[in-house]
Coordinates of C-alpha atoms in Angstrom, one line a residue:
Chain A
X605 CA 130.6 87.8 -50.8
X606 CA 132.2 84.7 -50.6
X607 CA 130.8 81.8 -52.2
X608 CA 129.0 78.7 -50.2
X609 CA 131.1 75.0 -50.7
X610 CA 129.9 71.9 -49.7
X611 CA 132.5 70.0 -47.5
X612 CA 134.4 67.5 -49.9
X613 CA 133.3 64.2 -49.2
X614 CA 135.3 62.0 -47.2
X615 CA 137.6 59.1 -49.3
X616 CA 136.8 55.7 -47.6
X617 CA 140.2 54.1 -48.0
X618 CA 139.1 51.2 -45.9
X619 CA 136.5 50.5 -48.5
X620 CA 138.3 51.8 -51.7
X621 CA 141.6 49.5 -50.6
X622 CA 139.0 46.2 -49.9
X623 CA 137.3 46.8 -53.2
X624 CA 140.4 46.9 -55.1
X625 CA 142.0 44.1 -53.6
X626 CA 138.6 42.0 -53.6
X627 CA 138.9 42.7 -57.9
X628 CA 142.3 42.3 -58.2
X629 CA 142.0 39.0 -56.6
X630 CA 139.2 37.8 -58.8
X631 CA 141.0 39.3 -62.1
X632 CA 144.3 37.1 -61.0
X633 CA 142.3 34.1 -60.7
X634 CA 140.0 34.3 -64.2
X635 CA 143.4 34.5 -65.6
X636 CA 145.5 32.1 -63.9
X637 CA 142.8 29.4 -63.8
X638 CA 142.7 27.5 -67.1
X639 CA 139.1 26.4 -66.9
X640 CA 137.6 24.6 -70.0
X641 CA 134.4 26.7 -69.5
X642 CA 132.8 25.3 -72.5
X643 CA 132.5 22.5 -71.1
X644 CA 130.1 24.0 -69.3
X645 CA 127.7 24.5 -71.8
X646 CA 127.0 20.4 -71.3
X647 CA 127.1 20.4 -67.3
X648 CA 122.9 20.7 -67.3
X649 CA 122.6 17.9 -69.8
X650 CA 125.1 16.0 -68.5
X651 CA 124.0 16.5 -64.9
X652 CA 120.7 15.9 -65.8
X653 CA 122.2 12.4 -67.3
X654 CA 123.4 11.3 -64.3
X655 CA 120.0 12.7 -62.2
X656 CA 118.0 10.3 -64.0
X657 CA 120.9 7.1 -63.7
X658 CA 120.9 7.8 -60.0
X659 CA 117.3 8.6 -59.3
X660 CA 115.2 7.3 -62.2
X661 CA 115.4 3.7 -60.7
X662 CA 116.3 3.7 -56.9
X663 CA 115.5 0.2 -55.4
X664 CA 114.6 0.1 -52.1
X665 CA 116.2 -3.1 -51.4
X666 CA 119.5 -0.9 -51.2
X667 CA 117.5 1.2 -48.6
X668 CA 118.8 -1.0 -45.3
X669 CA 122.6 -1.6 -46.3
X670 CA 122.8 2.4 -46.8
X671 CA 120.5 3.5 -44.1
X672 CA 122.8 1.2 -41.4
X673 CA 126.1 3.2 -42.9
X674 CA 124.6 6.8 -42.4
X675 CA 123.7 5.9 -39.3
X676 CA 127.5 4.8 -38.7
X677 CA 127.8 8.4 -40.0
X678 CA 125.9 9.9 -37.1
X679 CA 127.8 7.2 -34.7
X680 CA 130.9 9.1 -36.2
X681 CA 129.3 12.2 -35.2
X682 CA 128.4 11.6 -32.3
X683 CA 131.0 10.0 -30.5
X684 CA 134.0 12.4 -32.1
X685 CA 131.9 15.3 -31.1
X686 CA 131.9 14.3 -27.5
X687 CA 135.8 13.3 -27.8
X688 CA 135.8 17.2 -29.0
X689 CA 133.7 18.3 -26.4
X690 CA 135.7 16.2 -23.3
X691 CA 138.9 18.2 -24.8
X692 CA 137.3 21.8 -25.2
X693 CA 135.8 21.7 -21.9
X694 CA 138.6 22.1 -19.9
X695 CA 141.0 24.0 -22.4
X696 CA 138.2 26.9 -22.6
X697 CA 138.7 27.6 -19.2
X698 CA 142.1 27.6 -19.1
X699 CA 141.8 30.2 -22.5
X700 CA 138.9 32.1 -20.8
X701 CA 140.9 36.0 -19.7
X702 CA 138.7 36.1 -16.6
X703 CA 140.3 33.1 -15.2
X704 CA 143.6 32.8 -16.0
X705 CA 145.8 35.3 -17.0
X706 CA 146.3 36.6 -20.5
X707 CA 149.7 34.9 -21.2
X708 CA 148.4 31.6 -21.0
X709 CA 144.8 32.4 -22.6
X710 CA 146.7 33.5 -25.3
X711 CA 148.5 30.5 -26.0
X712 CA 145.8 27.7 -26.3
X713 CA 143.8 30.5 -28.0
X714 CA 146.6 29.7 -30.9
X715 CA 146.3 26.3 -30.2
X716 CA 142.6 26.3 -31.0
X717 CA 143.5 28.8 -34.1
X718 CA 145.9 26.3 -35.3
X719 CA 143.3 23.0 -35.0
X720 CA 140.3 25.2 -36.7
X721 CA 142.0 26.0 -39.7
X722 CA 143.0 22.5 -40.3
X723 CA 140.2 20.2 -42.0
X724 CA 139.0 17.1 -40.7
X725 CA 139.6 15.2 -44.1
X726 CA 143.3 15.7 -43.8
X727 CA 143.6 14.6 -40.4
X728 CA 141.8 11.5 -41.3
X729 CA 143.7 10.6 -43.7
X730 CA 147.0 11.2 -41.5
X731 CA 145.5 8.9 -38.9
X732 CA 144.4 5.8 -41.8
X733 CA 148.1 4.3 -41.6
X734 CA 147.6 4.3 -38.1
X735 CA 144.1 3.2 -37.4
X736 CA 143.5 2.0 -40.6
X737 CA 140.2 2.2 -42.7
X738 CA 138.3 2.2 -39.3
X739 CA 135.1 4.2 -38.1
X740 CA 137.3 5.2 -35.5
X741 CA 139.7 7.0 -37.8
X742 CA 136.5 9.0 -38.4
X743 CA 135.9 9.7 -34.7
X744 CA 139.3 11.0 -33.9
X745 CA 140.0 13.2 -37.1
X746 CA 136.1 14.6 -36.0
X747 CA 137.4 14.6 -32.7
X748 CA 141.1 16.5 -33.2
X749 CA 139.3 19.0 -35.4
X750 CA 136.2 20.3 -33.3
X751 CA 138.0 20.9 -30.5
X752 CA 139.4 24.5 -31.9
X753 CA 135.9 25.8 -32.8
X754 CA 134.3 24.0 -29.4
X755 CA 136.9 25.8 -27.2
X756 CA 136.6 29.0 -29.2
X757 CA 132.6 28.6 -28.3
X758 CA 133.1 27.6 -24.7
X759 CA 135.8 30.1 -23.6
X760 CA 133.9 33.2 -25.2
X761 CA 130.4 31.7 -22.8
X762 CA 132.8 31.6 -20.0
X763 CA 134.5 35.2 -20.3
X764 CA 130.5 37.0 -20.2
X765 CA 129.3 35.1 -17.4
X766 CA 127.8 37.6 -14.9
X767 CA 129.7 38.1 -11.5
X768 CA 126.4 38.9 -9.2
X769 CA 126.4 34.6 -8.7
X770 CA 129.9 34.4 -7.9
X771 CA 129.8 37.1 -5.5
X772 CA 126.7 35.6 -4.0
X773 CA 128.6 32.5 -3.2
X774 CA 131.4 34.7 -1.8
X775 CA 129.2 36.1 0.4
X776 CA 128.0 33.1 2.1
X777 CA 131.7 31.4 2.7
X778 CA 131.1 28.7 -0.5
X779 CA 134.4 26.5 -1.0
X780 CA 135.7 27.0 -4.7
X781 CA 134.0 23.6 -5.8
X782 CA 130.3 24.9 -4.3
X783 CA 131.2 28.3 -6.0
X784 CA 132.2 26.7 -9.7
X785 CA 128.5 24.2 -9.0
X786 CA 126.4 26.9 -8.4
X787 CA 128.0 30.5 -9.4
X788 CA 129.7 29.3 -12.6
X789 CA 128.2 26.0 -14.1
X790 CA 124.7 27.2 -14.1
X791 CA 125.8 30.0 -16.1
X792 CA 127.8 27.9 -18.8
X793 CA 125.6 25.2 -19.1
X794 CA 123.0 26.3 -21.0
X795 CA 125.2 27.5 -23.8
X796 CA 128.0 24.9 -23.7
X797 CA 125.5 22.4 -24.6
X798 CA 123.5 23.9 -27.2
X799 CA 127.0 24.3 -29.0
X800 CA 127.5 20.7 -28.6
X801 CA 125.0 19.8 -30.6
X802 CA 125.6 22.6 -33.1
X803 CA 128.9 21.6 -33.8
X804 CA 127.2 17.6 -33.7
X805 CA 125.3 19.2 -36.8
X806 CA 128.3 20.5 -38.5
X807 CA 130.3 17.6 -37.9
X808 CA 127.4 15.4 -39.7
X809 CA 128.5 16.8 -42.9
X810 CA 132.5 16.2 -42.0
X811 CA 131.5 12.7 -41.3
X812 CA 129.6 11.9 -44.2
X813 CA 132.7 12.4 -46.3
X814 CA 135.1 10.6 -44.2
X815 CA 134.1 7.6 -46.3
X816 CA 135.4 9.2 -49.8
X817 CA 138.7 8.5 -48.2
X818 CA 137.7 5.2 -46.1
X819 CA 137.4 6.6 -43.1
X820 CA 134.4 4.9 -42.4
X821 CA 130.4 5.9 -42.8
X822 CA 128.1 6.3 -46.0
X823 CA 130.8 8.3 -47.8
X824 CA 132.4 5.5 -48.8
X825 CA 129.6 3.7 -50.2
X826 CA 128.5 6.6 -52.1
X827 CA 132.2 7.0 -53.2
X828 CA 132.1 3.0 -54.4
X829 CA 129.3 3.2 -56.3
X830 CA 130.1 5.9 -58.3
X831 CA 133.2 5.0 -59.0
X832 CA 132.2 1.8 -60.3
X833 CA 129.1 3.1 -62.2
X834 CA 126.4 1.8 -59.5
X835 CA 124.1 4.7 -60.1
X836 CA 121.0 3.4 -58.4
X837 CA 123.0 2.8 -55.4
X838 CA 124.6 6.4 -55.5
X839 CA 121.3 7.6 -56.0
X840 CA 119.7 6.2 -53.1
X841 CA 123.1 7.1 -50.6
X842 CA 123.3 10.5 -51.5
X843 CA 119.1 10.6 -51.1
X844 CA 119.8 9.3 -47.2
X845 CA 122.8 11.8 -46.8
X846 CA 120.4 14.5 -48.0
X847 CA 117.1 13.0 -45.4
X848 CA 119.2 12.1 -42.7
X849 CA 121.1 15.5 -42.6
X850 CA 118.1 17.1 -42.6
X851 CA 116.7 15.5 -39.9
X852 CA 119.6 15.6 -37.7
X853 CA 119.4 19.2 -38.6
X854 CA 115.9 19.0 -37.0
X855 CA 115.9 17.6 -34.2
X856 CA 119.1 18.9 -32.9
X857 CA 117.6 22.2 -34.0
X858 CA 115.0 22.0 -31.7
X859 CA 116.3 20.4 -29.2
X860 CA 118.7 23.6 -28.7
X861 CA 115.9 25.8 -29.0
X862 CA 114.6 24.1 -25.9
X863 CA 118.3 23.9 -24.0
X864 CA 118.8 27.8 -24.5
X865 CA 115.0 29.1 -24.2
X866 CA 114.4 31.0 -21.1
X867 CA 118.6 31.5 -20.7
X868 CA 119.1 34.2 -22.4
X869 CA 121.6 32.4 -24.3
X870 CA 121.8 33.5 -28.1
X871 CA 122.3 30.6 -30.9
X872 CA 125.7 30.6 -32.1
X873 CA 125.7 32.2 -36.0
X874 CA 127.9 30.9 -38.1
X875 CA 130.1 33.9 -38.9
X876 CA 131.1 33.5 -35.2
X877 CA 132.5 29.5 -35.5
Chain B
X43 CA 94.8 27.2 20.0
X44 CA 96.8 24.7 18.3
X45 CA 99.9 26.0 16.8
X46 CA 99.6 24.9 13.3
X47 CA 102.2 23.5 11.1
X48 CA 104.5 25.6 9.1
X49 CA 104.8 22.9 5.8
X50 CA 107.7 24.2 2.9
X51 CA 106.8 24.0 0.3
X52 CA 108.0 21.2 -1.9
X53 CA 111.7 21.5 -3.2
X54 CA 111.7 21.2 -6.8
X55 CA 112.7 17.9 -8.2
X56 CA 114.5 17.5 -11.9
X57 CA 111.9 18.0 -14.6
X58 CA 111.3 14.9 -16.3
X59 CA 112.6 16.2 -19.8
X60 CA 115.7 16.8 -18.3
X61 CA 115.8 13.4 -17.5
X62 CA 114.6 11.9 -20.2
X63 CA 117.3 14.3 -22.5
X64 CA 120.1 12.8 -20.5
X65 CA 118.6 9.4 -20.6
X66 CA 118.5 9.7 -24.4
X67 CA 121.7 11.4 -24.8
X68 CA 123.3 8.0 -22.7
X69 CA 122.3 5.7 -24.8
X70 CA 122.5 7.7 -27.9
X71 CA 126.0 7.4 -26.5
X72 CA 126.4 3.9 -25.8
X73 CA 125.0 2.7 -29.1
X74 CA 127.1 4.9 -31.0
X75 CA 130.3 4.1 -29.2
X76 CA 129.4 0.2 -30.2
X77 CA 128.9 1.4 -33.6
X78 CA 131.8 2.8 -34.2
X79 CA 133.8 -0.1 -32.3
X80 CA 135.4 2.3 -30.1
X81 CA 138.6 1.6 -28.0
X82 CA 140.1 3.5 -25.8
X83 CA 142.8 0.7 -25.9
X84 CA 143.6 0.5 -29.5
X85 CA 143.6 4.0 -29.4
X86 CA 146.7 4.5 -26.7
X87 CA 148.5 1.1 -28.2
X88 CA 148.4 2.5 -32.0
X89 CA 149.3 6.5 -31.0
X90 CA 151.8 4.8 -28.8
X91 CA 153.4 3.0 -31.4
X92 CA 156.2 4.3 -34.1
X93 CA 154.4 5.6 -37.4
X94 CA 155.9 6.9 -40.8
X95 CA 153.1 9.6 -40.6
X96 CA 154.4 10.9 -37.1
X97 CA 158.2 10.5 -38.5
X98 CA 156.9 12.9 -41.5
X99 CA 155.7 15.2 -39.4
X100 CA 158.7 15.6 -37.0
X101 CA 160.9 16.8 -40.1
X102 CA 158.1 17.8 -42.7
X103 CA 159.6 19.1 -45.9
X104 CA 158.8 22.8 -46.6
X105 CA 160.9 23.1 -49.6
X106 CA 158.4 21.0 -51.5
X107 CA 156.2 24.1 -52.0
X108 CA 158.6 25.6 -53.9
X109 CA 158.9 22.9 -56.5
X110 CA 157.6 23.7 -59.9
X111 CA 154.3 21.5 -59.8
X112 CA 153.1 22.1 -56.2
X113 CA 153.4 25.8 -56.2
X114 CA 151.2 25.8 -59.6
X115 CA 148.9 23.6 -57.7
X116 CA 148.7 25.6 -54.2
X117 CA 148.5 28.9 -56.4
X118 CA 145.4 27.5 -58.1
X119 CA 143.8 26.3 -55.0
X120 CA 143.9 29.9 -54.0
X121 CA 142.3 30.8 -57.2
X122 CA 139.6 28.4 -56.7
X123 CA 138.9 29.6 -54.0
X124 CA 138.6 33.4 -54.7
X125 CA 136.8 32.6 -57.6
X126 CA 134.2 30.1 -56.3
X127 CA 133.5 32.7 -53.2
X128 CA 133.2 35.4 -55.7
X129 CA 130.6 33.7 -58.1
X130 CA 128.8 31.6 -55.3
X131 CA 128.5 34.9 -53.1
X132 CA 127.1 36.3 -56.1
X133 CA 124.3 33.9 -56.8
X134 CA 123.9 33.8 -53.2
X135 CA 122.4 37.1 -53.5
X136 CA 119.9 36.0 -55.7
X137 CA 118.6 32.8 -54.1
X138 CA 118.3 34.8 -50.3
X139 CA 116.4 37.6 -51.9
X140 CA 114.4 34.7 -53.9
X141 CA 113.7 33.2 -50.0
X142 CA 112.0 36.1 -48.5
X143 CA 108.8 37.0 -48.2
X144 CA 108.5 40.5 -49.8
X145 CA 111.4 39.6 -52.8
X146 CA 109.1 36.4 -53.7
X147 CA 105.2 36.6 -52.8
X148 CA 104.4 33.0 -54.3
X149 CA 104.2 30.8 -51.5
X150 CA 105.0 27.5 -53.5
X151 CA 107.7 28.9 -55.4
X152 CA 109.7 30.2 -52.3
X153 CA 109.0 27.0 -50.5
X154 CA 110.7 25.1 -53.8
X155 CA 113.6 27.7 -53.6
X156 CA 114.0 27.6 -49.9
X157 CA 114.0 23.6 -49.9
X158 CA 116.6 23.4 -52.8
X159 CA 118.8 25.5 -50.6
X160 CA 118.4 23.1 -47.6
X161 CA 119.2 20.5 -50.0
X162 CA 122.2 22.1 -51.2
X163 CA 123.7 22.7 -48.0
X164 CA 123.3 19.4 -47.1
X165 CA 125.2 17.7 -49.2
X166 CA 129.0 18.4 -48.0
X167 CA 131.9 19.8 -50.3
X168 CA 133.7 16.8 -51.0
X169 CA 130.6 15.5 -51.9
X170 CA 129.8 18.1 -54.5
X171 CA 133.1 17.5 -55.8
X172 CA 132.9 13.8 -56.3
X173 CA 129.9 14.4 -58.1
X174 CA 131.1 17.1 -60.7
X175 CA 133.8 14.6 -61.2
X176 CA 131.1 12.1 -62.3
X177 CA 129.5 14.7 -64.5
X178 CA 132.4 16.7 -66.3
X179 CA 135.3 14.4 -65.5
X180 CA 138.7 15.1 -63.4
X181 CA 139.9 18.9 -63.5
X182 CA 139.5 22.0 -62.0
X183 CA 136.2 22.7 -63.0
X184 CA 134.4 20.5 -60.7
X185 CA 135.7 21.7 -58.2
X186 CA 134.8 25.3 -58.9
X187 CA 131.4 24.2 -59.1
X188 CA 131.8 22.3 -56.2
X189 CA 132.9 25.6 -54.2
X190 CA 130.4 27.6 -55.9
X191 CA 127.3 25.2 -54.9
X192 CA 128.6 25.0 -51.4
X193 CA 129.8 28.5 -50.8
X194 CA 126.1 29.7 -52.2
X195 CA 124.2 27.3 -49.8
X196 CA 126.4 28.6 -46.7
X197 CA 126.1 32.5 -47.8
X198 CA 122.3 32.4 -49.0
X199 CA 121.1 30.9 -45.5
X200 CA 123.0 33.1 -43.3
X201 CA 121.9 36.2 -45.9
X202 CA 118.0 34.7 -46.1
X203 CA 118.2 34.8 -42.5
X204 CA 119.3 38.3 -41.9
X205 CA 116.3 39.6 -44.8
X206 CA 113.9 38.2 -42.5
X207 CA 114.9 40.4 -40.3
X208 CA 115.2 43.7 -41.7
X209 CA 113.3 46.4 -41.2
X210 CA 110.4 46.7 -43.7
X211 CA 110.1 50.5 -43.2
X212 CA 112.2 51.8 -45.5
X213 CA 110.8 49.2 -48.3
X214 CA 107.5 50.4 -48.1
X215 CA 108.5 53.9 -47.9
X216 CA 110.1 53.0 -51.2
X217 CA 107.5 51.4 -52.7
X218 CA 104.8 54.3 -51.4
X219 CA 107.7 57.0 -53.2
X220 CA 107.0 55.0 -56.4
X221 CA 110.2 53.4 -56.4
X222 CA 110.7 50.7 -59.3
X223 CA 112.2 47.4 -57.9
X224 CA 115.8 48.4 -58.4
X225 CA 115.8 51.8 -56.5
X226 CA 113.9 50.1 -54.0
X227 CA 116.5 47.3 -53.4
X228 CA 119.4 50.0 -54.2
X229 CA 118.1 52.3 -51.4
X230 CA 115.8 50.1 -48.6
X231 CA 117.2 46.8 -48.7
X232 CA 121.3 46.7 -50.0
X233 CA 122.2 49.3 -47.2
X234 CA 120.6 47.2 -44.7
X235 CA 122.4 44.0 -45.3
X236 CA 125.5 45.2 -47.0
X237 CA 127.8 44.4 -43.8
X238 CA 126.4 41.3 -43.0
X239 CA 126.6 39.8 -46.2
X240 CA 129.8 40.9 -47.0
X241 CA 131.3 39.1 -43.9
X242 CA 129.4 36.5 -44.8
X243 CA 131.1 35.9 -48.1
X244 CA 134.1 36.6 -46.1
X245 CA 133.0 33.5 -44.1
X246 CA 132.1 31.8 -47.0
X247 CA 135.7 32.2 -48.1
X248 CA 137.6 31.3 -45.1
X249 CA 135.2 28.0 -45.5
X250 CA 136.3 27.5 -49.2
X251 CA 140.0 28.0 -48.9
X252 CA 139.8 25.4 -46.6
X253 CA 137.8 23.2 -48.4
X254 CA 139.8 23.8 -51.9
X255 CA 142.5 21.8 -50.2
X256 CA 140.9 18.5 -49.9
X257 CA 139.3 18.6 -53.1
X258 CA 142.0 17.4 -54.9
X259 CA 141.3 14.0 -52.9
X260 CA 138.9 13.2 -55.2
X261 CA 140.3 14.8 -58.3
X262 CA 139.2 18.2 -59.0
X263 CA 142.2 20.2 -58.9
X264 CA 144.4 22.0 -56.2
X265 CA 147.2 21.0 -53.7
X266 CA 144.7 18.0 -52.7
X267 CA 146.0 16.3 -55.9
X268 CA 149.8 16.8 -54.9
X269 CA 149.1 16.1 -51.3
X270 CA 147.2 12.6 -52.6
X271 CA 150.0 11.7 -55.4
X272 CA 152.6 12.2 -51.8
X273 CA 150.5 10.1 -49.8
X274 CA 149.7 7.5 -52.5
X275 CA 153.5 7.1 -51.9
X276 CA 154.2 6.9 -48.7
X277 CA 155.7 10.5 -48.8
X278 CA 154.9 11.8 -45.4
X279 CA 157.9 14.2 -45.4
X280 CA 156.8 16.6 -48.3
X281 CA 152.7 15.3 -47.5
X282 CA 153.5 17.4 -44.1
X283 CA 155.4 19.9 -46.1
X284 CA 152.4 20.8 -48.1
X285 CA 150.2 20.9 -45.8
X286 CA 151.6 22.7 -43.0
X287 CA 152.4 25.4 -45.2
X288 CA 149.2 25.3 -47.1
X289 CA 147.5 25.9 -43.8
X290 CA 149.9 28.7 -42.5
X291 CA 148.6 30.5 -45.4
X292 CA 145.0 29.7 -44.5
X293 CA 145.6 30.6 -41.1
X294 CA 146.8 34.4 -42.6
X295 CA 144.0 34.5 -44.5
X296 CA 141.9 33.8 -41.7
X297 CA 143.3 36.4 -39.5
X298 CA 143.1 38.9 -42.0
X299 CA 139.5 38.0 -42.9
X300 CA 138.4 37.7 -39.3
X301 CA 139.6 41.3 -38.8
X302 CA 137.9 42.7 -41.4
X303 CA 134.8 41.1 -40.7
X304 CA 134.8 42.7 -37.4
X305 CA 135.1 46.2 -38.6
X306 CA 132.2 45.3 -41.2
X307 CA 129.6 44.0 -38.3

């Protein structure tokens, strides 16, 4: 009689190989990095130093000054998302499969590749000798860097629109304007504009650091007043970068919520951007 | 008999949110644009104009990557950046589980935990590093702490989010089997969110490499601080060298992480 074997189990060498690379990679670094970690052992005390310093006395009187500079923030925002957006809008389609061919979808899909990796703190500061400390340094280094992840968005909305519209519009002799107004845009629009104002949210946080370089906005009073030791001040900026992200957060939030209900649009995640 | 009249009924006009959202979103517009002085003018007129920094970019110098200093400093940026994923992903665990309603029944407390993670994500990496600089001085440790806060803020909402949605079944088959808390998260909750979260820390990676690059700006270690001592001077040559390699690399990475995220979701 011959004996009964369970099946050997089957080696995941995608798994094993991640695993090993994810531990080698960690090992290298806890080696390589020469990190005082004792210091560590004061970081609580010490940030609990500087907690008190920048919150123990805030004054509102710094309240206005700081509030008008995050709101330059949110100008910065604003305005270099829509730069992004004016950019994006056009480039999507021309990356979108269903329109054009692959060839040529395939090459501003690099494009938009190459302009996501790069961060908008570096093209700010390439654009300071040019512009100068400006606000509008801000808006174009916002502006240059959102259009990869805007164009990514848009041309993914515009390759699963459905066709049904399009033929319809076929069907009764539209021109190719009438047929992009009422096959296309209504499909697109929902979406397109909720990711607007996502990317508006990200780009809050890009714009709040502009200023640690000069590039206008609260960052750089934050940045000044640390430097020089003005804790209250520091205090109450970072306080109004935390409140009016939030906020932003917010209402942008719902206001997307409202765009996309109904359509059944999805929200982008993040792990798609 | 009086033929009677056949009235349409009335076309739909443009609901008045719609109109008040575009209203709105004008003269958000308008004010903005004054706020940030924009000009379409000075903009042409400057980009127009001859630059250093568009010089340096025409013949950027690679070779400056290979110099002693800035390929210590671009290796520990990648270091930084492994490590802070790996120890904010980490933590990350913690805090989502800590955010959900079955892994922490006390209201108040999860509301405190939940509201400390808003807080954290909304304060932006550069920011985080300029304020470990304040608190343990210029080095690489604020800016591991700096990746770690903001790599754990970015991983624990995505993760929180996807608990919320998992499917309570299995946990209170678990818990009805007798299951101690361990077994219960080993066997009803992990497999559940394993793939997610792991591409999340993927994400969370991609978002730090690119972050460790600029956090030398402010003084907490990495290629920033080489890219800032070549831009201090006036160096746009070997500032583009740096970075265009720098971001070759992150644009590897990227690819590579992108496409194992997709097999993982």
């Amino acid at each position: 009689m011959s004996e009964l074997t369970l099946p050997k189990k089957a080696i995941d060498w995608f798994r094993n190989i991640t695993t090993l690379a994810i531990v080698a990679a960690v090992v290298w670094s806890l080696i390589g990095l020469e990190i005082k970690w004792e210091r560590l052992i004061d970081l609580p005390a010490d940030l609990f130093l500087i907690g008190t310093l920048m919150f123990g006395n805030l004054d509102i009187a710094d309240f206005p000054n700081l509030a008008g500079a995050m709101w330059e923030s949110i100008s910065i925002a604003w305005v270099g998302t829509l730069i992004a957006a004016l950019f994006a809008i056009p480039l999507s389609f021309l990356a979108a499969e269903n329109l054009v061919g692959r060839p040529i979808a395939w090459v501003i899909r690099q494009v938009f590749n190459i302009l996501r990796a790069v961060p908008e703190v570096i093209l700010a500061i390439a654009l300071i000798p040019i512009f100068g400390l400006t606000p509008l340094t801000g808006v174009l280094a916002i502006g240059i860097g959102s259009i990869g992840t805007l164009g990514k968005l848009f041309y993914e909305v515009i390759e699963s629109i459905k066709k049904n519209p399009l033929e319809a519009a076929d069907a009764v002799g539209a021109n190719k304007l009438v047929r992009f107004r009422w096959g296309v845009l209504p499909q697109v629009m929902p979406e397109m504009t909720s990711f607007v104002l996502y990317r508006f949210e990200v780009n809050i946080r890009a714009s709040a650091v502009m200023g640690l370089i000069g590039a206008g906005g609260i960052g750089n009073d934050v940045a000044l007043a640390l430097r020089f030791k003005d804790w209250e001040v520091a205090g109450m900026g970072l306080l109004i970068v935390i409140l009016g992200t939030i906020l932003v957060d917010a209402i942008s939030g719902a206001a997307r919520k409202q765009i996309i209900k109904g359509s059944n649009a999805k929200l982008p995640s993040a792990v798609e951007v | 008999m009086t033929a009677s009249k056949v009235e349409l009924p009335k076309k739909p006009g443009i609901p008045g949110a719609i109109i008040f959202s575009l209203v709105f979103a004008f003269v958000l517009t308008v004010v903005t644009m004054i706020t940030v002085e924009f000009s379409l003018t000075e903009i042409f007129s400057n980009f127009g104009r001859r630059n250093l920094v568009a010089d340096g970019l025409l013949n950027p110098d690679f070779g400056q990557i290979l110099s002693e200093r800035s390929l210590s400093a671009f290796i520990e940026t990648l270091q930084l950046a492994v490590l802070g994923t790996v120890l904010g992903g980490g933590m990350s665990m913690f805090m989502a589980y800590w955010a959900t309603e079955f892994g922490n029944p006390i209201r108040w407390l999860r509301a405190i935990v939940r509201t400390f993670n808003n807080v954290v994500r909304s304060i932006p990496d550069l920011l985080w590093a300029l304020l470990f600089v304040t608190a343990v001085g210029i080095g690489i440790l604020p800016g591991l702490l700096a990746l770690f806060f903001f790599s754990m803020a970015v991983v624990t909402k995505l993760t929180s989010d996807t608990l919320d949605g998992i499917d309570m079944g299995p946990i209170e088959a678990a818990k009805a089997s007798g299951s101690g808390l361990i077994s219960m998260l080993r066997t009803a909750v992990i497999p559940q969110i394993l793939p997610s979260y792991t591409s999340f820390v993927l994400y969370g990676f991609e978002l730090n490499l690119r972050a460790s690059a600029v956090l030398g700006l402010v003084g907490a270690g990495g290629i920033g601080s080489r890219i800032e001592f070549f831009r201090s001077r006036g160096d746009w040559s070997e500032v583009w060298g740096l970075v265009l390699m720098f971001f070759l690399v992150v644009f590897l990475v990227e690819r590579f992480s992108v496409t194992i995220r997709r097999r993982l979701v």
